[in-house]
């Protein structure tokens, strides 16, 4: 019965917000239509929830930024909708091994152009990779926060990595030598994330007017309002059918369904409240697992509250994930038991369900064992703009209350969260939606003791050893897959966080368009869309 009451409370709160949103939007619609922000009636309008730290390529590693800016940028590889790799601006890529290096022998396509009209050469590829590796004077790590493993594999920046090199053969041919420590698969995906930019275009210029090789080129960015793009008519691939694109900021997602049905926006992430209605009205809906993992992290660094493992176990036993999935997405998606979703297929460990089953009585036992038989108070930091997180934390607070923990939500803007929580580790508990990748090593690398993304401070030398061993297999054979499964078990049994749910993603598209598909990572790819 309590579950039904709680879901009703969530829905009632949302209904109140929606009533206010309807009034505000009706007032707004009297004076403007889709043509607001100087957009024409032919402009395809999508949305984003929070301002970007920067529009320069890979300067901001948040999912909200990547899902938008990927429309303007590509590399020698490009991703398909299954998350696997196709050739991008490269005509051919031959991968070999020489000594301790994995070598990418790259032949570029002829005549590929940047958005400013300059033809792409080997020098631009070399510069782009060195930019991400920290090998270009004046470019600091903060300027390329989303650089992946380039610093390790090309720059040899960390202990245990050998410095790589890049040899230019001619204008369209080059060889990239990457340290082989992480194996071929991870190194391929690292190279794939290496977005190509002009070598003669500064970081200041990129931050004002980003230039890439993708199917869309930058038009303008108005912080707090929108970013607009247009189809790049000299794109080396298929020119997009949609010529004008505008991503508008909708910090309050409760207004979006109304805007969608009034043709103010052309894409809508469908939720529990409107899924059936939108489907019955005949809208085309793309559905899949998101491959993102929403984690309730606990900071287990020395001197922190959750250094206490029994307390972490109490929290894990206290959370009802099945109720959470039903409340958030009406059972669509998947309950998670470690930091993988079923999207990872043969790497996914499906034998962890019983490590922490929902058991409030057992949670109370561990709470008492931890020394908190009379309960305690704790703050949960969340990203204010993320509506799903706000719903999750409401359900988490209710579950913790049942075992005697008084938890409070502390919602803060993404920019603040990024500095204080994600980078500064200033929290006891925090919820984060961690972006998924098709590469299992990259997903699990954040829990290495040396990782700057290690939110909880988890430190296990055995884990570090096993992930290094798993990366070594060129073919990612069955032994390596079992090692990735063991890694999932290690972090689950540590109790470092509650791996909650992948609520899935269901995206409806305006009846004027067709063809949109979701990716298993953060990418709203407008180039797939066609006008009916």
C-alpha positions as a Python dict, from the first residue, in 0.01 Angstrom:
ca = {
    (1, 'X'): (0, 0, 0),
    (2, 'X'): (279, 244, 81),
    (3, 'X'): (417, 208, -274),
    (4, 'X'): (85, 320, -423),
    (5, 'X'): (68, 616, -187),
    (6, 'X'): (420, 728, -277),
    (7, 'X'): (364, 703, -651),
    (8, 'X'): (44, 903, -607),
    (9, 'X'): (239, 1169, -419),
    (10, 'X'): (495, 1194, -699),
    (11, 'X'): (224, 1215, -962),
    (12, 'X'): (23, 1467, -758),
    (13, 'X'): (328, 1692, -723),
    (14, 'X'): (391, 1668, -1095),
    (15, 'X'): (26, 1746, -1172),
    (16, 'X'): (54, 2065, -970),
    (17, 'X'): (366, 2163, -1163),
    (18, 'X'): (192, 2079, -1489),
    (19, 'X'): (-107, 2302, -1407),
    (20, 'X'): (126, 2596, -1351),
    (21, 'X'): (319, 2502, -1665),
    (22, 'X'): (1, 2491, -1872),
    (23, 'X'): (-101, 2841, -1762),
    (24, 'X'): (246, 2980, -1831),
    (25, 'X'): (274, 2807, -2165),
    (26, 'X'): (-71, 2922, -2281),
    (27, 'X'): (29, 3278, -2204),
    (28, 'X'): (354, 3221, -2389),
    (29, 'X'): (181, 3069, -2693),
    (30, 'X'): (-41, 3375, -2741),
    (31, 'X'): (262, 3575, -2849),
    (32, 'X'): (489, 3325, -3023),
    (33, 'X'): (501, 2993, -3200),
    (34, 'X'): (777, 2769, -3331),
    (35, 'X'): (937, 3075, -3485),
    (36, 'X'): (1066, 3199, -3150),
    (37, 'X'): (1442, 3248, -3111),
    (38, 'X'): (1450, 3347, -3479),
    (39, 'X'): (1377, 2984, -3580),
    (40, 'X'): (1166, 2927, -3890),
    (41, 'X'): (870, 2692, -3913),
    (42, 'X'): (1104, 2444, -4088),
    (43, 'X'): (1344, 2435, -3792),
    (44, 'X'): (1362, 2103, -3610),
    (45, 'X'): (1350, 2176, -3237),
    (46, 'X'): (1494, 1946, -2970),
    (47, 'X'): (1577, 2023, -2605),
    (48, 'X'): (1844, 2009, -2335),
    (49, 'X'): (1805, 2054, -1956),
    (50, 'X'): (2115, 2243, -1838),
    (51, 'X'): (2362, 2498, -1971),
    (52, 'X'): (2692, 2379, -2115),
    (53, 'X'): (3018, 2444, -1935),
    (54, 'X'): (3161, 2510, -2281),
    (55, 'X'): (3064, 2449, -2645),
    (56, 'X'): (3425, 2372, -2744),
    (57, 'X'): (3460, 2005, -2849),
    (58, 'X'): (3523, 1774, -2550),
    (59, 'X'): (3562, 2066, -2309),
    (60, 'X'): (3253, 1951, -2118),
    (61, 'X'): (3218, 1582, -2036),
    (62, 'X'): (2855, 1592, -1919),
    (63, 'X'): (2599, 1377, -2100),
    (64, 'X'): (2371, 1677, -2152),
    (65, 'X'): (2645, 1853, -2349),
    (66, 'X'): (2770, 1552, -2543),
    (67, 'X'): (2424, 1454, -2663),
    (68, 'X'): (2392, 1791, -2841),
    (69, 'X'): (2744, 1874, -2960),
    (70, 'X'): (2805, 1534, -3118),
    (71, 'X'): (2591, 1660, -3407),
    (72, 'X'): (2879, 1888, -3509),
    (73, 'X'): (3178, 1659, -3460),
    (74, 'X'): (3321, 1330, -3580),
    (75, 'X'): (3651, 1144, -3591),
    (76, 'X'): (3821, 879, -3801),
    (77, 'X'): (3550, 644, -3673),
    (78, 'X'): (3183, 721, -3621),
    (79, 'X'): (2928, 539, -3407),
    (80, 'X'): (2622, 361, -3541),
    (81, 'X'): (2294, 337, -3349),
    (82, 'X'): (2399, 7, -3190),
    (83, 'X'): (2702, 176, -3036),
    (84, 'X'): (2954, 0, -3260),
    (85, 'X'): (3209, 162, -3488),
    (86, 'X'): (3197, 241, -3859),
    (87, 'X'): (3456, 435, -4057),
    (88, 'X'): (3422, 812, -4027),
    (89, 'X'): (3655, 1048, -4211),
    (90, 'X'): (3900, 761, -4262),
    (91, 'X'): (3900, 567, -4588),
    (92, 'X'): (4084, 279, -4424),
    (93, 'X'): (4228, 193, -4081),
    (94, 'X'): (4471, -93, -4037),
    (95, 'X'): (4553, -184, -3676),
    (96, 'X'): (4882, -357, -3600),
    (97, 'X'): (5107, -415, -3299),
    (98, 'X'): (5468, -300, -3285),
    (99, 'X'): (5664, -365, -2966),
    (100, 'X'): (5450, -224, -2684),
    (101, 'X'): (5236, -10, -2913),
    (102, 'X'): (4901, -51, -3083),
    (103, 'X'): (4946, 122, -3417),
    (104, 'X'): (4668, 280, -3621),
    (105, 'X'): (4764, 308, -3987),
    (106, 'X'): (4515, 568, -4111),
    (107, 'X'): (4426, 666, -4465),
    (108, 'X'): (4192, 967, -4474),
    (109, 'X'): (3912, 1014, -4725),
    (110, 'X'): (3989, 1266, -4997),
    (111, 'X'): (3825, 1606, -4983),
    (112, 'X'): (3678, 1598, -4631),
    (113, 'X'): (3614, 1955, -4519),
    (114, 'X'): (3581, 2137, -4191),
    (115, 'X'): (3288, 2369, -4141),
    (116, 'X'): (3511, 2666, -4228),
    (117, 'X'): (3590, 2517, -4570),
    (118, 'X'): (3942, 2397, -4495),
    (119, 'X'): (4025, 2043, -4612),
    (120, 'X'): (4118, 1794, -4340),
    (121, 'X'): (4479, 1674, -4350),
    (122, 'X'): (4693, 1440, -4146),
    (123, 'X'): (4829, 1744, -3963),
    (124, 'X'): (4478, 1821, -3832),
    (125, 'X'): (4435, 1465, -3705),
    (126, 'X'): (4776, 1480, -3537),
    (127, 'X'): (4691, 1813, -3374),
    (128, 'X'): (4348, 1688, -3260),
    (129, 'X'): (4495, 1388, -3080),
    (130, 'X'): (4781, 1585, -2928),
    (131, 'X'): (4529, 1847, -2812),
    (132, 'X'): (4346, 1576, -2616),
    (133, 'X'): (4667, 1421, -2487),
    (134, 'X'): (4794, 1744, -2329),
    (135, 'X'): (5075, 1780, -2582),
    (136, 'X'): (4975, 2124, -2714),
    (137, 'X'): (5112, 2424, -2526),
    (138, 'X'): (4844, 2636, -2361),
    (139, 'X'): (4573, 2368, -2357),
    (140, 'X'): (4505, 2266, -1997),
    (141, 'X'): (4324, 1948, -1886),
    (142, 'X'): (4012, 2150, -1798),
    (143, 'X'): (3988, 2264, -2160),
    (144, 'X'): (3954, 1903, -2278),
    (145, 'X'): (3784, 1738, -1980),
    (146, 'X'): (3625, 1475, -2207),
    (147, 'X'): (3953, 1356, -2355),
    (148, 'X'): (3921, 994, -2241),
    (149, 'X'): (4247, 798, -2230),
    (150, 'X'): (4453, 1013, -2468),
    (151, 'X'): (4667, 1147, -2183),
    (152, 'X'): (4766, 796, -2084),
    (153, 'X'): (4787, 619, -2419),
    (154, 'X'): (4948, 892, -2628),
    (155, 'X'): (5117, 1117, -2374),
    (156, 'X'): (5223, 841, -2132),
    (157, 'X'): (5124, 1081, -1856),
    (158, 'X'): (5057, 826, -1581),
    (159, 'X'): (5291, 569, -1432),
    (160, 'X'): (5297, 245, -1629),
    (161, 'X'): (5217, 405, -1967),
    (162, 'X'): (5464, 453, -2247),
    (163, 'X'): (5465, 777, -2445),
    (164, 'X'): (5324, 730, -2796),
    (165, 'X'): (5392, 917, -3116),
    (166, 'X'): (5232, 1022, -3444),
    (167, 'X'): (5406, 997, -3779),
    (168, 'X'): (5271, 1188, -4079),
    (169, 'X'): (5333, 1001, -4405),
    (170, 'X'): (5157, 1248, -4636),
    (171, 'X'): (4856, 1481, -4633),
    (172, 'X'): (4612, 1189, -4614),
    (173, 'X'): (4816, 919, -4440),
    (174, 'X'): (4950, 888, -4086),
    (175, 'X'): (5048, 635, -3821),
    (176, 'X'): (4937, 676, -3460),
    (177, 'X'): (5133, 481, -3198),
    (178, 'X'): (4931, 431, -2878),
    (179, 'X'): (5054, 258, -2563),
    (180, 'X'): (4919, -98, -2571),
    (181, 'X'): (4845, -131, -2198),
    (182, 'X'): (4468, -108, -2236),
    (183, 'X'): (4429, -351, -2526),
    (184, 'X'): (4294, -300, -2875),
    (185, 'X'): (3924, -257, -2798),
    (186, 'X'): (3964, 24, -2545),
    (187, 'X'): (4226, 195, -2761),
    (188, 'X'): (3993, 181, -3063),
    (189, 'X'): (3714, 346, -2868),
    (190, 'X'): (3958, 606, -2738),
    (191, 'X'): (4057, 691, -3095),
    (192, 'X'): (3688, 694, -3194),
    (193, 'X'): (3620, 962, -2934),
    (194, 'X'): (3904, 1175, -3071),
    (195, 'X'): (3704, 1446, -3247),
    (196, 'X'): (3889, 1612, -3532),
    (197, 'X'): (3935, 1990, -3526),
    (198, 'X'): (4142, 2233, -3741),
    (199, 'X'): (4505, 2268, -3634),
    (200, 'X'): (4500, 2644, -3702),
    (201, 'X'): (4191, 2722, -3494),
    (202, 'X'): (4245, 2827, -3131),
    (203, 'X'): (4068, 2709, -2816),
    (204, 'X'): (3925, 3058, -2766),
    (205, 'X'): (3780, 3041, -3117),
    (206, 'X'): (3638, 2693, -3052),
    (207, 'X'): (3470, 2819, -2734),
    (208, 'X'): (3302, 3099, -2930),
    (209, 'X'): (3228, 2925, -3260),
    (210, 'X'): (3310, 2550, -3261),
    (211, 'X'): (3436, 2401, -3589),
    (212, 'X'): (3430, 2031, -3672),
    (213, 'X'): (3357, 1787, -3956),
    (214, 'X'): (3011, 1665, -3852),
    (215, 'X'): (2683, 1680, -4045),
    (216, 'X'): (2579, 2004, -3871),
    (217, 'X'): (2766, 2329, -3827),
    (218, 'X'): (2735, 2583, -3548),
    (219, 'X'): (2517, 2893, -3586),
    (220, 'X'): (2483, 3043, -3238),
    (221, 'X'): (2465, 2967, -2868),
    (222, 'X'): (2268, 3182, -2625),
    (223, 'X'): (2337, 3062, -2273),
    (224, 'X'): (2020, 2982, -2086),
    (225, 'X'): (1814, 2977, -2404),
    (226, 'X'): (1927, 2775, -2708),
    (227, 'X'): (2197, 2649, -2941),
    (228, 'X'): (2128, 2642, -3315),
    (229, 'X'): (2292, 2459, -3603),
    (230, 'X'): (2244, 2414, -3975),
    (231, 'X'): (2316, 2127, -4212),
    (232, 'X'): (2672, 2132, -4341),
    (233, 'X'): (2627, 2121, -4717),
    (234, 'X'): (2990, 2010, -4774),
    (235, 'X'): (2962, 1718, -4530),
    (236, 'X'): (3159, 1417, -4659),
    (237, 'X'): (2869, 1179, -4586),
    (238, 'X'): (2498, 1196, -4659),
    (239, 'X'): (2370, 1553, -4623),
    (240, 'X'): (2100, 1566, -4351),
    (241, 'X'): (1740, 1603, -4464),
    (242, 'X'): (1673, 1841, -4174),
    (243, 'X'): (1845, 2169, -4263),
    (244, 'X'): (1793, 2380, -3951),
    (245, 'X'): (1818, 2258, -3592),
    (246, 'X'): (1762, 2431, -3262),
    (247, 'X'): (1815, 2277, -2920),
    (248, 'X'): (1621, 2479, -2662),
    (249, 'X'): (1684, 2478, -2291),
    (250, 'X'): (1393, 2337, -2093),
    (251, 'X'): (1504, 2333, -1731),
    (252, 'X'): (1148, 2240, -1627),
    (253, 'X'): (1062, 1930, -1825),
    (254, 'X'): (700, 1939, -1707),
    (255, 'X'): (630, 2201, -1977),
    (256, 'X'): (768, 1985, -2256),
    (257, 'X'): (469, 1755, -2328),
    (258, 'X'): (248, 2059, -2384),
    (259, 'X'): (512, 2218, -2604),
    (260, 'X'): (545, 1893, -2801),
    (261, 'X'): (173, 1862, -2870),
    (262, 'X'): (160, 2228, -2971),
    (263, 'X'): (448, 2168, -3217),
    (264, 'X'): (681, 2397, -3024),
    (265, 'X'): (933, 2111, -3004),
    (266, 'X'): (977, 1805, -3225),
    (267, 'X'): (1131, 1552, -2985),
    (268, 'X'): (996, 1446, -2648),
    (269, 'X'): (1141, 1205, -2396),
    (270, 'X'): (826, 1015, -2301),
    (271, 'X'): (774, 940, -1934),
    (272, 'X'): (545, 738, -1711),
    (273, 'X'): (273, 1003, -1715),
    (274, 'X'): (229, 1040, -2089),
    (275, 'X'): (365, 723, -2254),
    (276, 'X'): (31, 551, -2319),
    (277, 'X'): (-141, 868, -2437),
    (278, 'X'): (142, 964, -2673),
    (279, 'X'): (148, 612, -2813),
    (280, 'X'): (-229, 600, -2861),
    (281, 'X'): (-218, 932, -3046),
    (282, 'X'): (-2, 769, -3314),
    (283, 'X'): (334, 932, -3254),
    (284, 'X'): (642, 740, -3366),
    (285, 'X'): (837, 633, -3054),
    (286, 'X'): (1196, 506, -3040),
    (287, 'X'): (1249, 278, -2738),
    (288, 'X'): (1561, 116, -2593),
    (289, 'X'): (1770, 81, -2281),
    (290, 'X'): (1976, 394, -2231),
    (291, 'X'): (2294, 210, -2119),
    (292, 'X'): (2333, 484, -1856),
    (293, 'X'): (2365, 386, -1491),
    (294, 'X'): (2204, 593, -1217),
    (295, 'X'): (2404, 547, -900),
    (296, 'X'): (2349, 656, -542),
    (297, 'X'): (2717, 699, -452),
    (298, 'X'): (2855, 686, -98),
    (299, 'X'): (3187, 856, -25),
    (300, 'X'): (3404, 594, 145),
    (301, 'X'): (3722, 800, 171),
    (302, 'X'): (3906, 798, 504),
    (303, 'X'): (3726, 1010, 761),
    (304, 'X'): (3401, 1018, 565),
    (305, 'X'): (3072, 884, 700),
    (306, 'X'): (3055, 595, 454),
    (307, 'X'): (3403, 469, 524),
    (308, 'X'): (3188, 238, 739),
    (309, 'X'): (3114, -65, 518),
    (310, 'X'): (2827, -185, 738),
    (311, 'X'): (2656, 149, 685),
    (312, 'X'): (2697, 112, 308),
    (313, 'X'): (2543, -234, 329),
    (314, 'X'): (2249, -96, 528),
    (315, 'X'): (2178, 155, 251),
    (316, 'X'): (2201, -111, -21),
    (317, 'X'): (1954, -342, 152),
    (318, 'X'): (1715, -53, 219),
    (319, 'X'): (1643, 50, -142),
    (320, 'X'): (1351, -106, -329),
    (321, 'X'): (1465, -94, -692),
    (322, 'X'): (1163, -274, -835),
    (323, 'X'): (935, -9, -686),
    (324, 'X'): (1169, 255, -824),
    (325, 'X'): (1151, 116, -1180),
    (326, 'X'): (772, 94, -1167),
    (327, 'X'): (739, 447, -1034),
    (328, 'X'): (983, 604, -1279),
    (329, 'X'): (907, 419, -1602),
    (330, 'X'): (616, 184, -1534),
    (331, 'X'): (846, -117, -1543),
    (332, 'X'): (1015, -32, -1873),
    (333, 'X'): (1392, -44, -1856),
    (334, 'X'): (1593, -259, -1616),
    (335, 'X'): (1682, -291, -1248),
    (336, 'X'): (2061, -282, -1207),
    (337, 'X'): (2289, -475, -974),
    (338, 'X'): (2629, -335, -1069),
    (339, 'X'): (2774, -71, -1299),
    (340, 'X'): (2665, -242, -1622),
    (341, 'X'): (2333, -253, -1799),
    (342, 'X'): (2215, -551, -2009),
    (343, 'X'): (2313, -347, -2317),
    (344, 'X'): (2671, -471, -2261),
    (345, 'X'): (2551, -820, -2351),
    (346, 'X'): (2823, -1083, -2312),
    (347, 'X'): (3017, -864, -2064),
    (348, 'X'): (2715, -823, -1837),
    (349, 'X'): (2713, -1022, -1510),
    (350, 'X'): (2356, -1142, -1459),
    (351, 'X'): (2436, -1330, -1138),
    (352, 'X'): (2443, -1038, -895),
    (353, 'X'): (2072, -997, -827),
    (354, 'X'): (2086, -1156, -482),
    (355, 'X'): (2392, -970, -349),
    (356, 'X'): (2163, -693, -219),
    (357, 'X'): (1798, -787, -245),
    (358, 'X'): (1545, -546, -93),
    (359, 'X'): (1534, -634, 278),
    (360, 'X'): (1451, -354, 528),
    (361, 'X'): (1502, -581, 830),
    (362, 'X'): (1848, -678, 716),
    (363, 'X'): (1918, -311, 650),
    (364, 'X'): (1829, -232, 1012),
    (365, 'X'): (2064, -506, 1131),
    (366, 'X'): (2353, -357, 937),
    (367, 'X'): (2259, -9, 1056),
    (368, 'X'): (2284, -128, 1417),
    (369, 'X'): (2607, -312, 1342),
    (370, 'X'): (2746, 12, 1198),
    (371, 'X'): (2677, 184, 1531),
    (372, 'X'): (2363, 372, 1430),
    (373, 'X'): (2089, 173, 1599),
    (374, 'X'): (1913, 502, 1674),
    (375, 'X'): (1942, 617, 1314),
    (376, 'X'): (2121, 915, 1163),
    (377, 'X'): (2072, 1214, 936),
    (378, 'X'): (2239, 1247, 596),
    (379, 'X'): (2229, 1475, 292),
    (380, 'X'): (2198, 1349, -68),
    (381, 'X'): (2337, 1583, -331),
    (382, 'X'): (2155, 1578, -664),
    (383, 'X'): (2160, 1770, -992),
    (384, 'X'): (1874, 2017, -970),
    (385, 'X'): (1797, 2017, -1344),
    (386, 'X'): (1765, 1637, -1367),
    (387, 'X'): (1400, 1548, -1311),
    (388, 'X'): (1455, 1172, -1297),
    (389, 'X'): (1711, 1224, -1021),
    (390, 'X'): (1459, 1430, -827),
    (391, 'X'): (1207, 1146, -856),
    (392, 'X'): (1469, 889, -759),
    (393, 'X'): (1578, 1078, -451),
    (394, 'X'): (1216, 1110, -330),
    (395, 'X'): (1180, 731, -344),
    (396, 'X'): (1521, 676, -182),
    (397, 'X'): (1436, 913, 104),
    (398, 'X'): (1115, 722, 170),
    (399, 'X'): (1297, 386, 178),
    (400, 'X'): (1568, 517, 410),
    (401, 'X'): (1309, 662, 645),
    (402, 'X'): (1173, 308, 696),
    (403, 'X'): (1501, 197, 855),
    (404, 'X'): (1554, 509, 1065),
    (405, 'X'): (1767, 726, 839),
    (406, 'X'): (1660, 1087, 799),
    (407, 'X'): (1783, 1175, 449),
    (408, 'X'): (1745, 1519, 290),
    (409, 'X'): (1770, 1612, -75),
    (410, 'X'): (2028, 1882, -156),
    (411, 'X'): (1965, 1979, -521),
    (412, 'X'): (2233, 2199, -680),
    (413, 'X'): (2287, 2323, -1040),
    (414, 'X'): (2499, 2103, -1267),
    (415, 'X'): (2782, 2356, -1294),
    (416, 'X'): (2813, 2362, -914),
    (417, 'X'): (2771, 1985, -883),
    (418, 'X'): (3044, 1931, -1142),
    (419, 'X'): (3300, 2135, -947),
    (420, 'X'): (3205, 2047, -590),
    (421, 'X'): (3083, 1688, -615),
    (422, 'X'): (3205, 1529, -940),
    (423, 'X'): (3553, 1681, -928),
    (424, 'X'): (3584, 1792, -565),
    (425, 'X'): (3425, 1483, -400),
    (426, 'X'): (3258, 1710, -144),
    (427, 'X'): (2964, 1487, -45),
    (428, 'X'): (2852, 1200, 175),
    (429, 'X'): (2585, 1069, -64),
    (430, 'X'): (2522, 1184, -419),
    (431, 'X'): (2317, 1065, -716),
    (432, 'X'): (2479, 1067, -1060),
    (433, 'X'): (2364, 947, -1400),
    (434, 'X'): (2684, 793, -1542),
    (435, 'X'): (2695, 788, -1920),
    (436, 'X'): (2727, 445, -2078),
    (437, 'X'): (2981, 330, -2336),
    (438, 'X'): (3004, 16, -2548),
    (439, 'X'): (3359, -42, -2419),
    (440, 'X'): (3346, -234, -2087),
    (441, 'X'): (3692, -117, -1982),
    (442, 'X'): (3597, 249, -2009),
    (443, 'X'): (3279, 191, -1810),
    (444, 'X'): (3460, 23, -1522),
    (445, 'X'): (3780, 229, -1529),
    (446, 'X'): (3622, 496, -1308),
    (447, 'X'): (3661, 260, -1012),
    (448, 'X'): (4038, 223, -1049),
    (449, 'X'): (4220, 367, -750),
    (450, 'X'): (4406, 617, -974),
    (451, 'X'): (4099, 739, -1166),
    (452, 'X'): (4001, 1105, -1134),
    (453, 'X'): (3639, 996, -1184),
    (454, 'X'): (3642, 767, -881),
    (455, 'X'): (3355, 936, -698),
    (456, 'X'): (3356, 716, -389),
    (457, 'X'): (3730, 680, -328),
    (458, 'X'): (3707, 302, -380),
    (459, 'X'): (4059, 160, -356),
    (460, 'X'): (4119, -208, -429),
    (461, 'X'): (4452, -328, -567),
    (462, 'X'): (4295, -657, -674),
    (463, 'X'): (4042, -464, -883),
    (464, 'X'): (4322, -260, -1044),
    (465, 'X'): (4510, -579, -1131),
    (466, 'X'): (4209, -756, -1284),
    (467, 'X'): (4103, -463, -1502),
    (468, 'X'): (4459, -440, -1637),
    (469, 'X'): (4448, -812, -1720),
    (470, 'X'): (4106, -781, -1884),
    (471, 'X'): (4230, -509, -2119),
    (472, 'X'): (4518, -712, -2255),
    (473, 'X'): (4318, -945, -2478),
    (474, 'X'): (4311, -817, -2837),
    (475, 'X'): (4002, -1027, -2916),
    (476, 'X'): (3835, -976, -2575),
    (477, 'X'): (3811, -1355, -2540),
    (478, 'X'): (3602, -1552, -2292),
    (479, 'X'): (3869, -1521, -2021),
    (480, 'X'): (3863, -1144, -2049),
    (481, 'X'): (3483, -1136, -2040),
    (482, 'X'): (3487, -1336, -1718),
    (483, 'X'): (3729, -1084, -1570),
    (484, 'X'): (3489, -798, -1649),
    (485, 'X'): (3214, -996, -1477),
    (486, 'X'): (3438, -1041, -1173),
    (487, 'X'): (3503, -665, -1165),
    (488, 'X'): (3130, -603, -1150),
    (489, 'X'): (3104, -841, -856),
    (490, 'X'): (3386, -668, -667),
    (491, 'X'): (3232, -322, -680),
    (492, 'X'): (2886, -457, -598),
    (493, 'X'): (3009, -645, -292),
    (494, 'X'): (3200, -340, -171),
    (495, 'X'): (2867, -160, -144),
    (496, 'X'): (3023, 165, -269),
    (497, 'X'): (2690, 275, -407),
    (498, 'X'): (2342, 164, -495),
    (499, 'X'): (2323, 80, -865),
    (500, 'X'): (1960, 167, -915),
    (501, 'X'): (1796, 145, -1258),
    (502, 'X'): (1830, 203, -1628),
    (503, 'X'): (1483, 352, -1686),
    (504, 'X'): (1526, 307, -2058),
    (505, 'X'): (1461, 583, -2304),
    (506, 'X'): (1149, 635, -2510),
    (507, 'X'): (1160, 929, -2749),
    (508, 'X'): (858, 1049, -2947),
    (509, 'X'): (902, 1249, -3266),
    (510, 'X'): (667, 1503, -3422),
    (511, 'X'): (423, 1371, -3681),
    (512, 'X'): (594, 1593, -3938),
    (513, 'X'): (912, 1381, -3915),
    (514, 'X'): (1030, 1020, -3907),
    (515, 'X'): (1344, 812, -3857),
    (516, 'X'): (1475, 916, -3513),
    (517, 'X'): (1659, 645, -3319),
    (518, 'X'): (1811, 642, -2972),
    (519, 'X'): (2176, 547, -2918),
    (520, 'X'): (2301, 341, -2620),
    (521, 'X'): (2487, 652, -2499),
    (522, 'X'): (2434, 1029, -2493),
    (523, 'X'): (2362, 1136, -2852),
    (524, 'X'): (2053, 1304, -2997),
    (525, 'X'): (2141, 1244, -3364),
    (526, 'X'): (1933, 1478, -3581),
    (527, 'X'): (2102, 1360, -3902),
    (528, 'X'): (1885, 1046, -3889),
    (529, 'X'): (1562, 1245, -3904),
    (530, 'X'): (1369, 1297, -4225),
    (531, 'X'): (1071, 1518, -4298),
    (532, 'X'): (762, 1323, -4406),
}
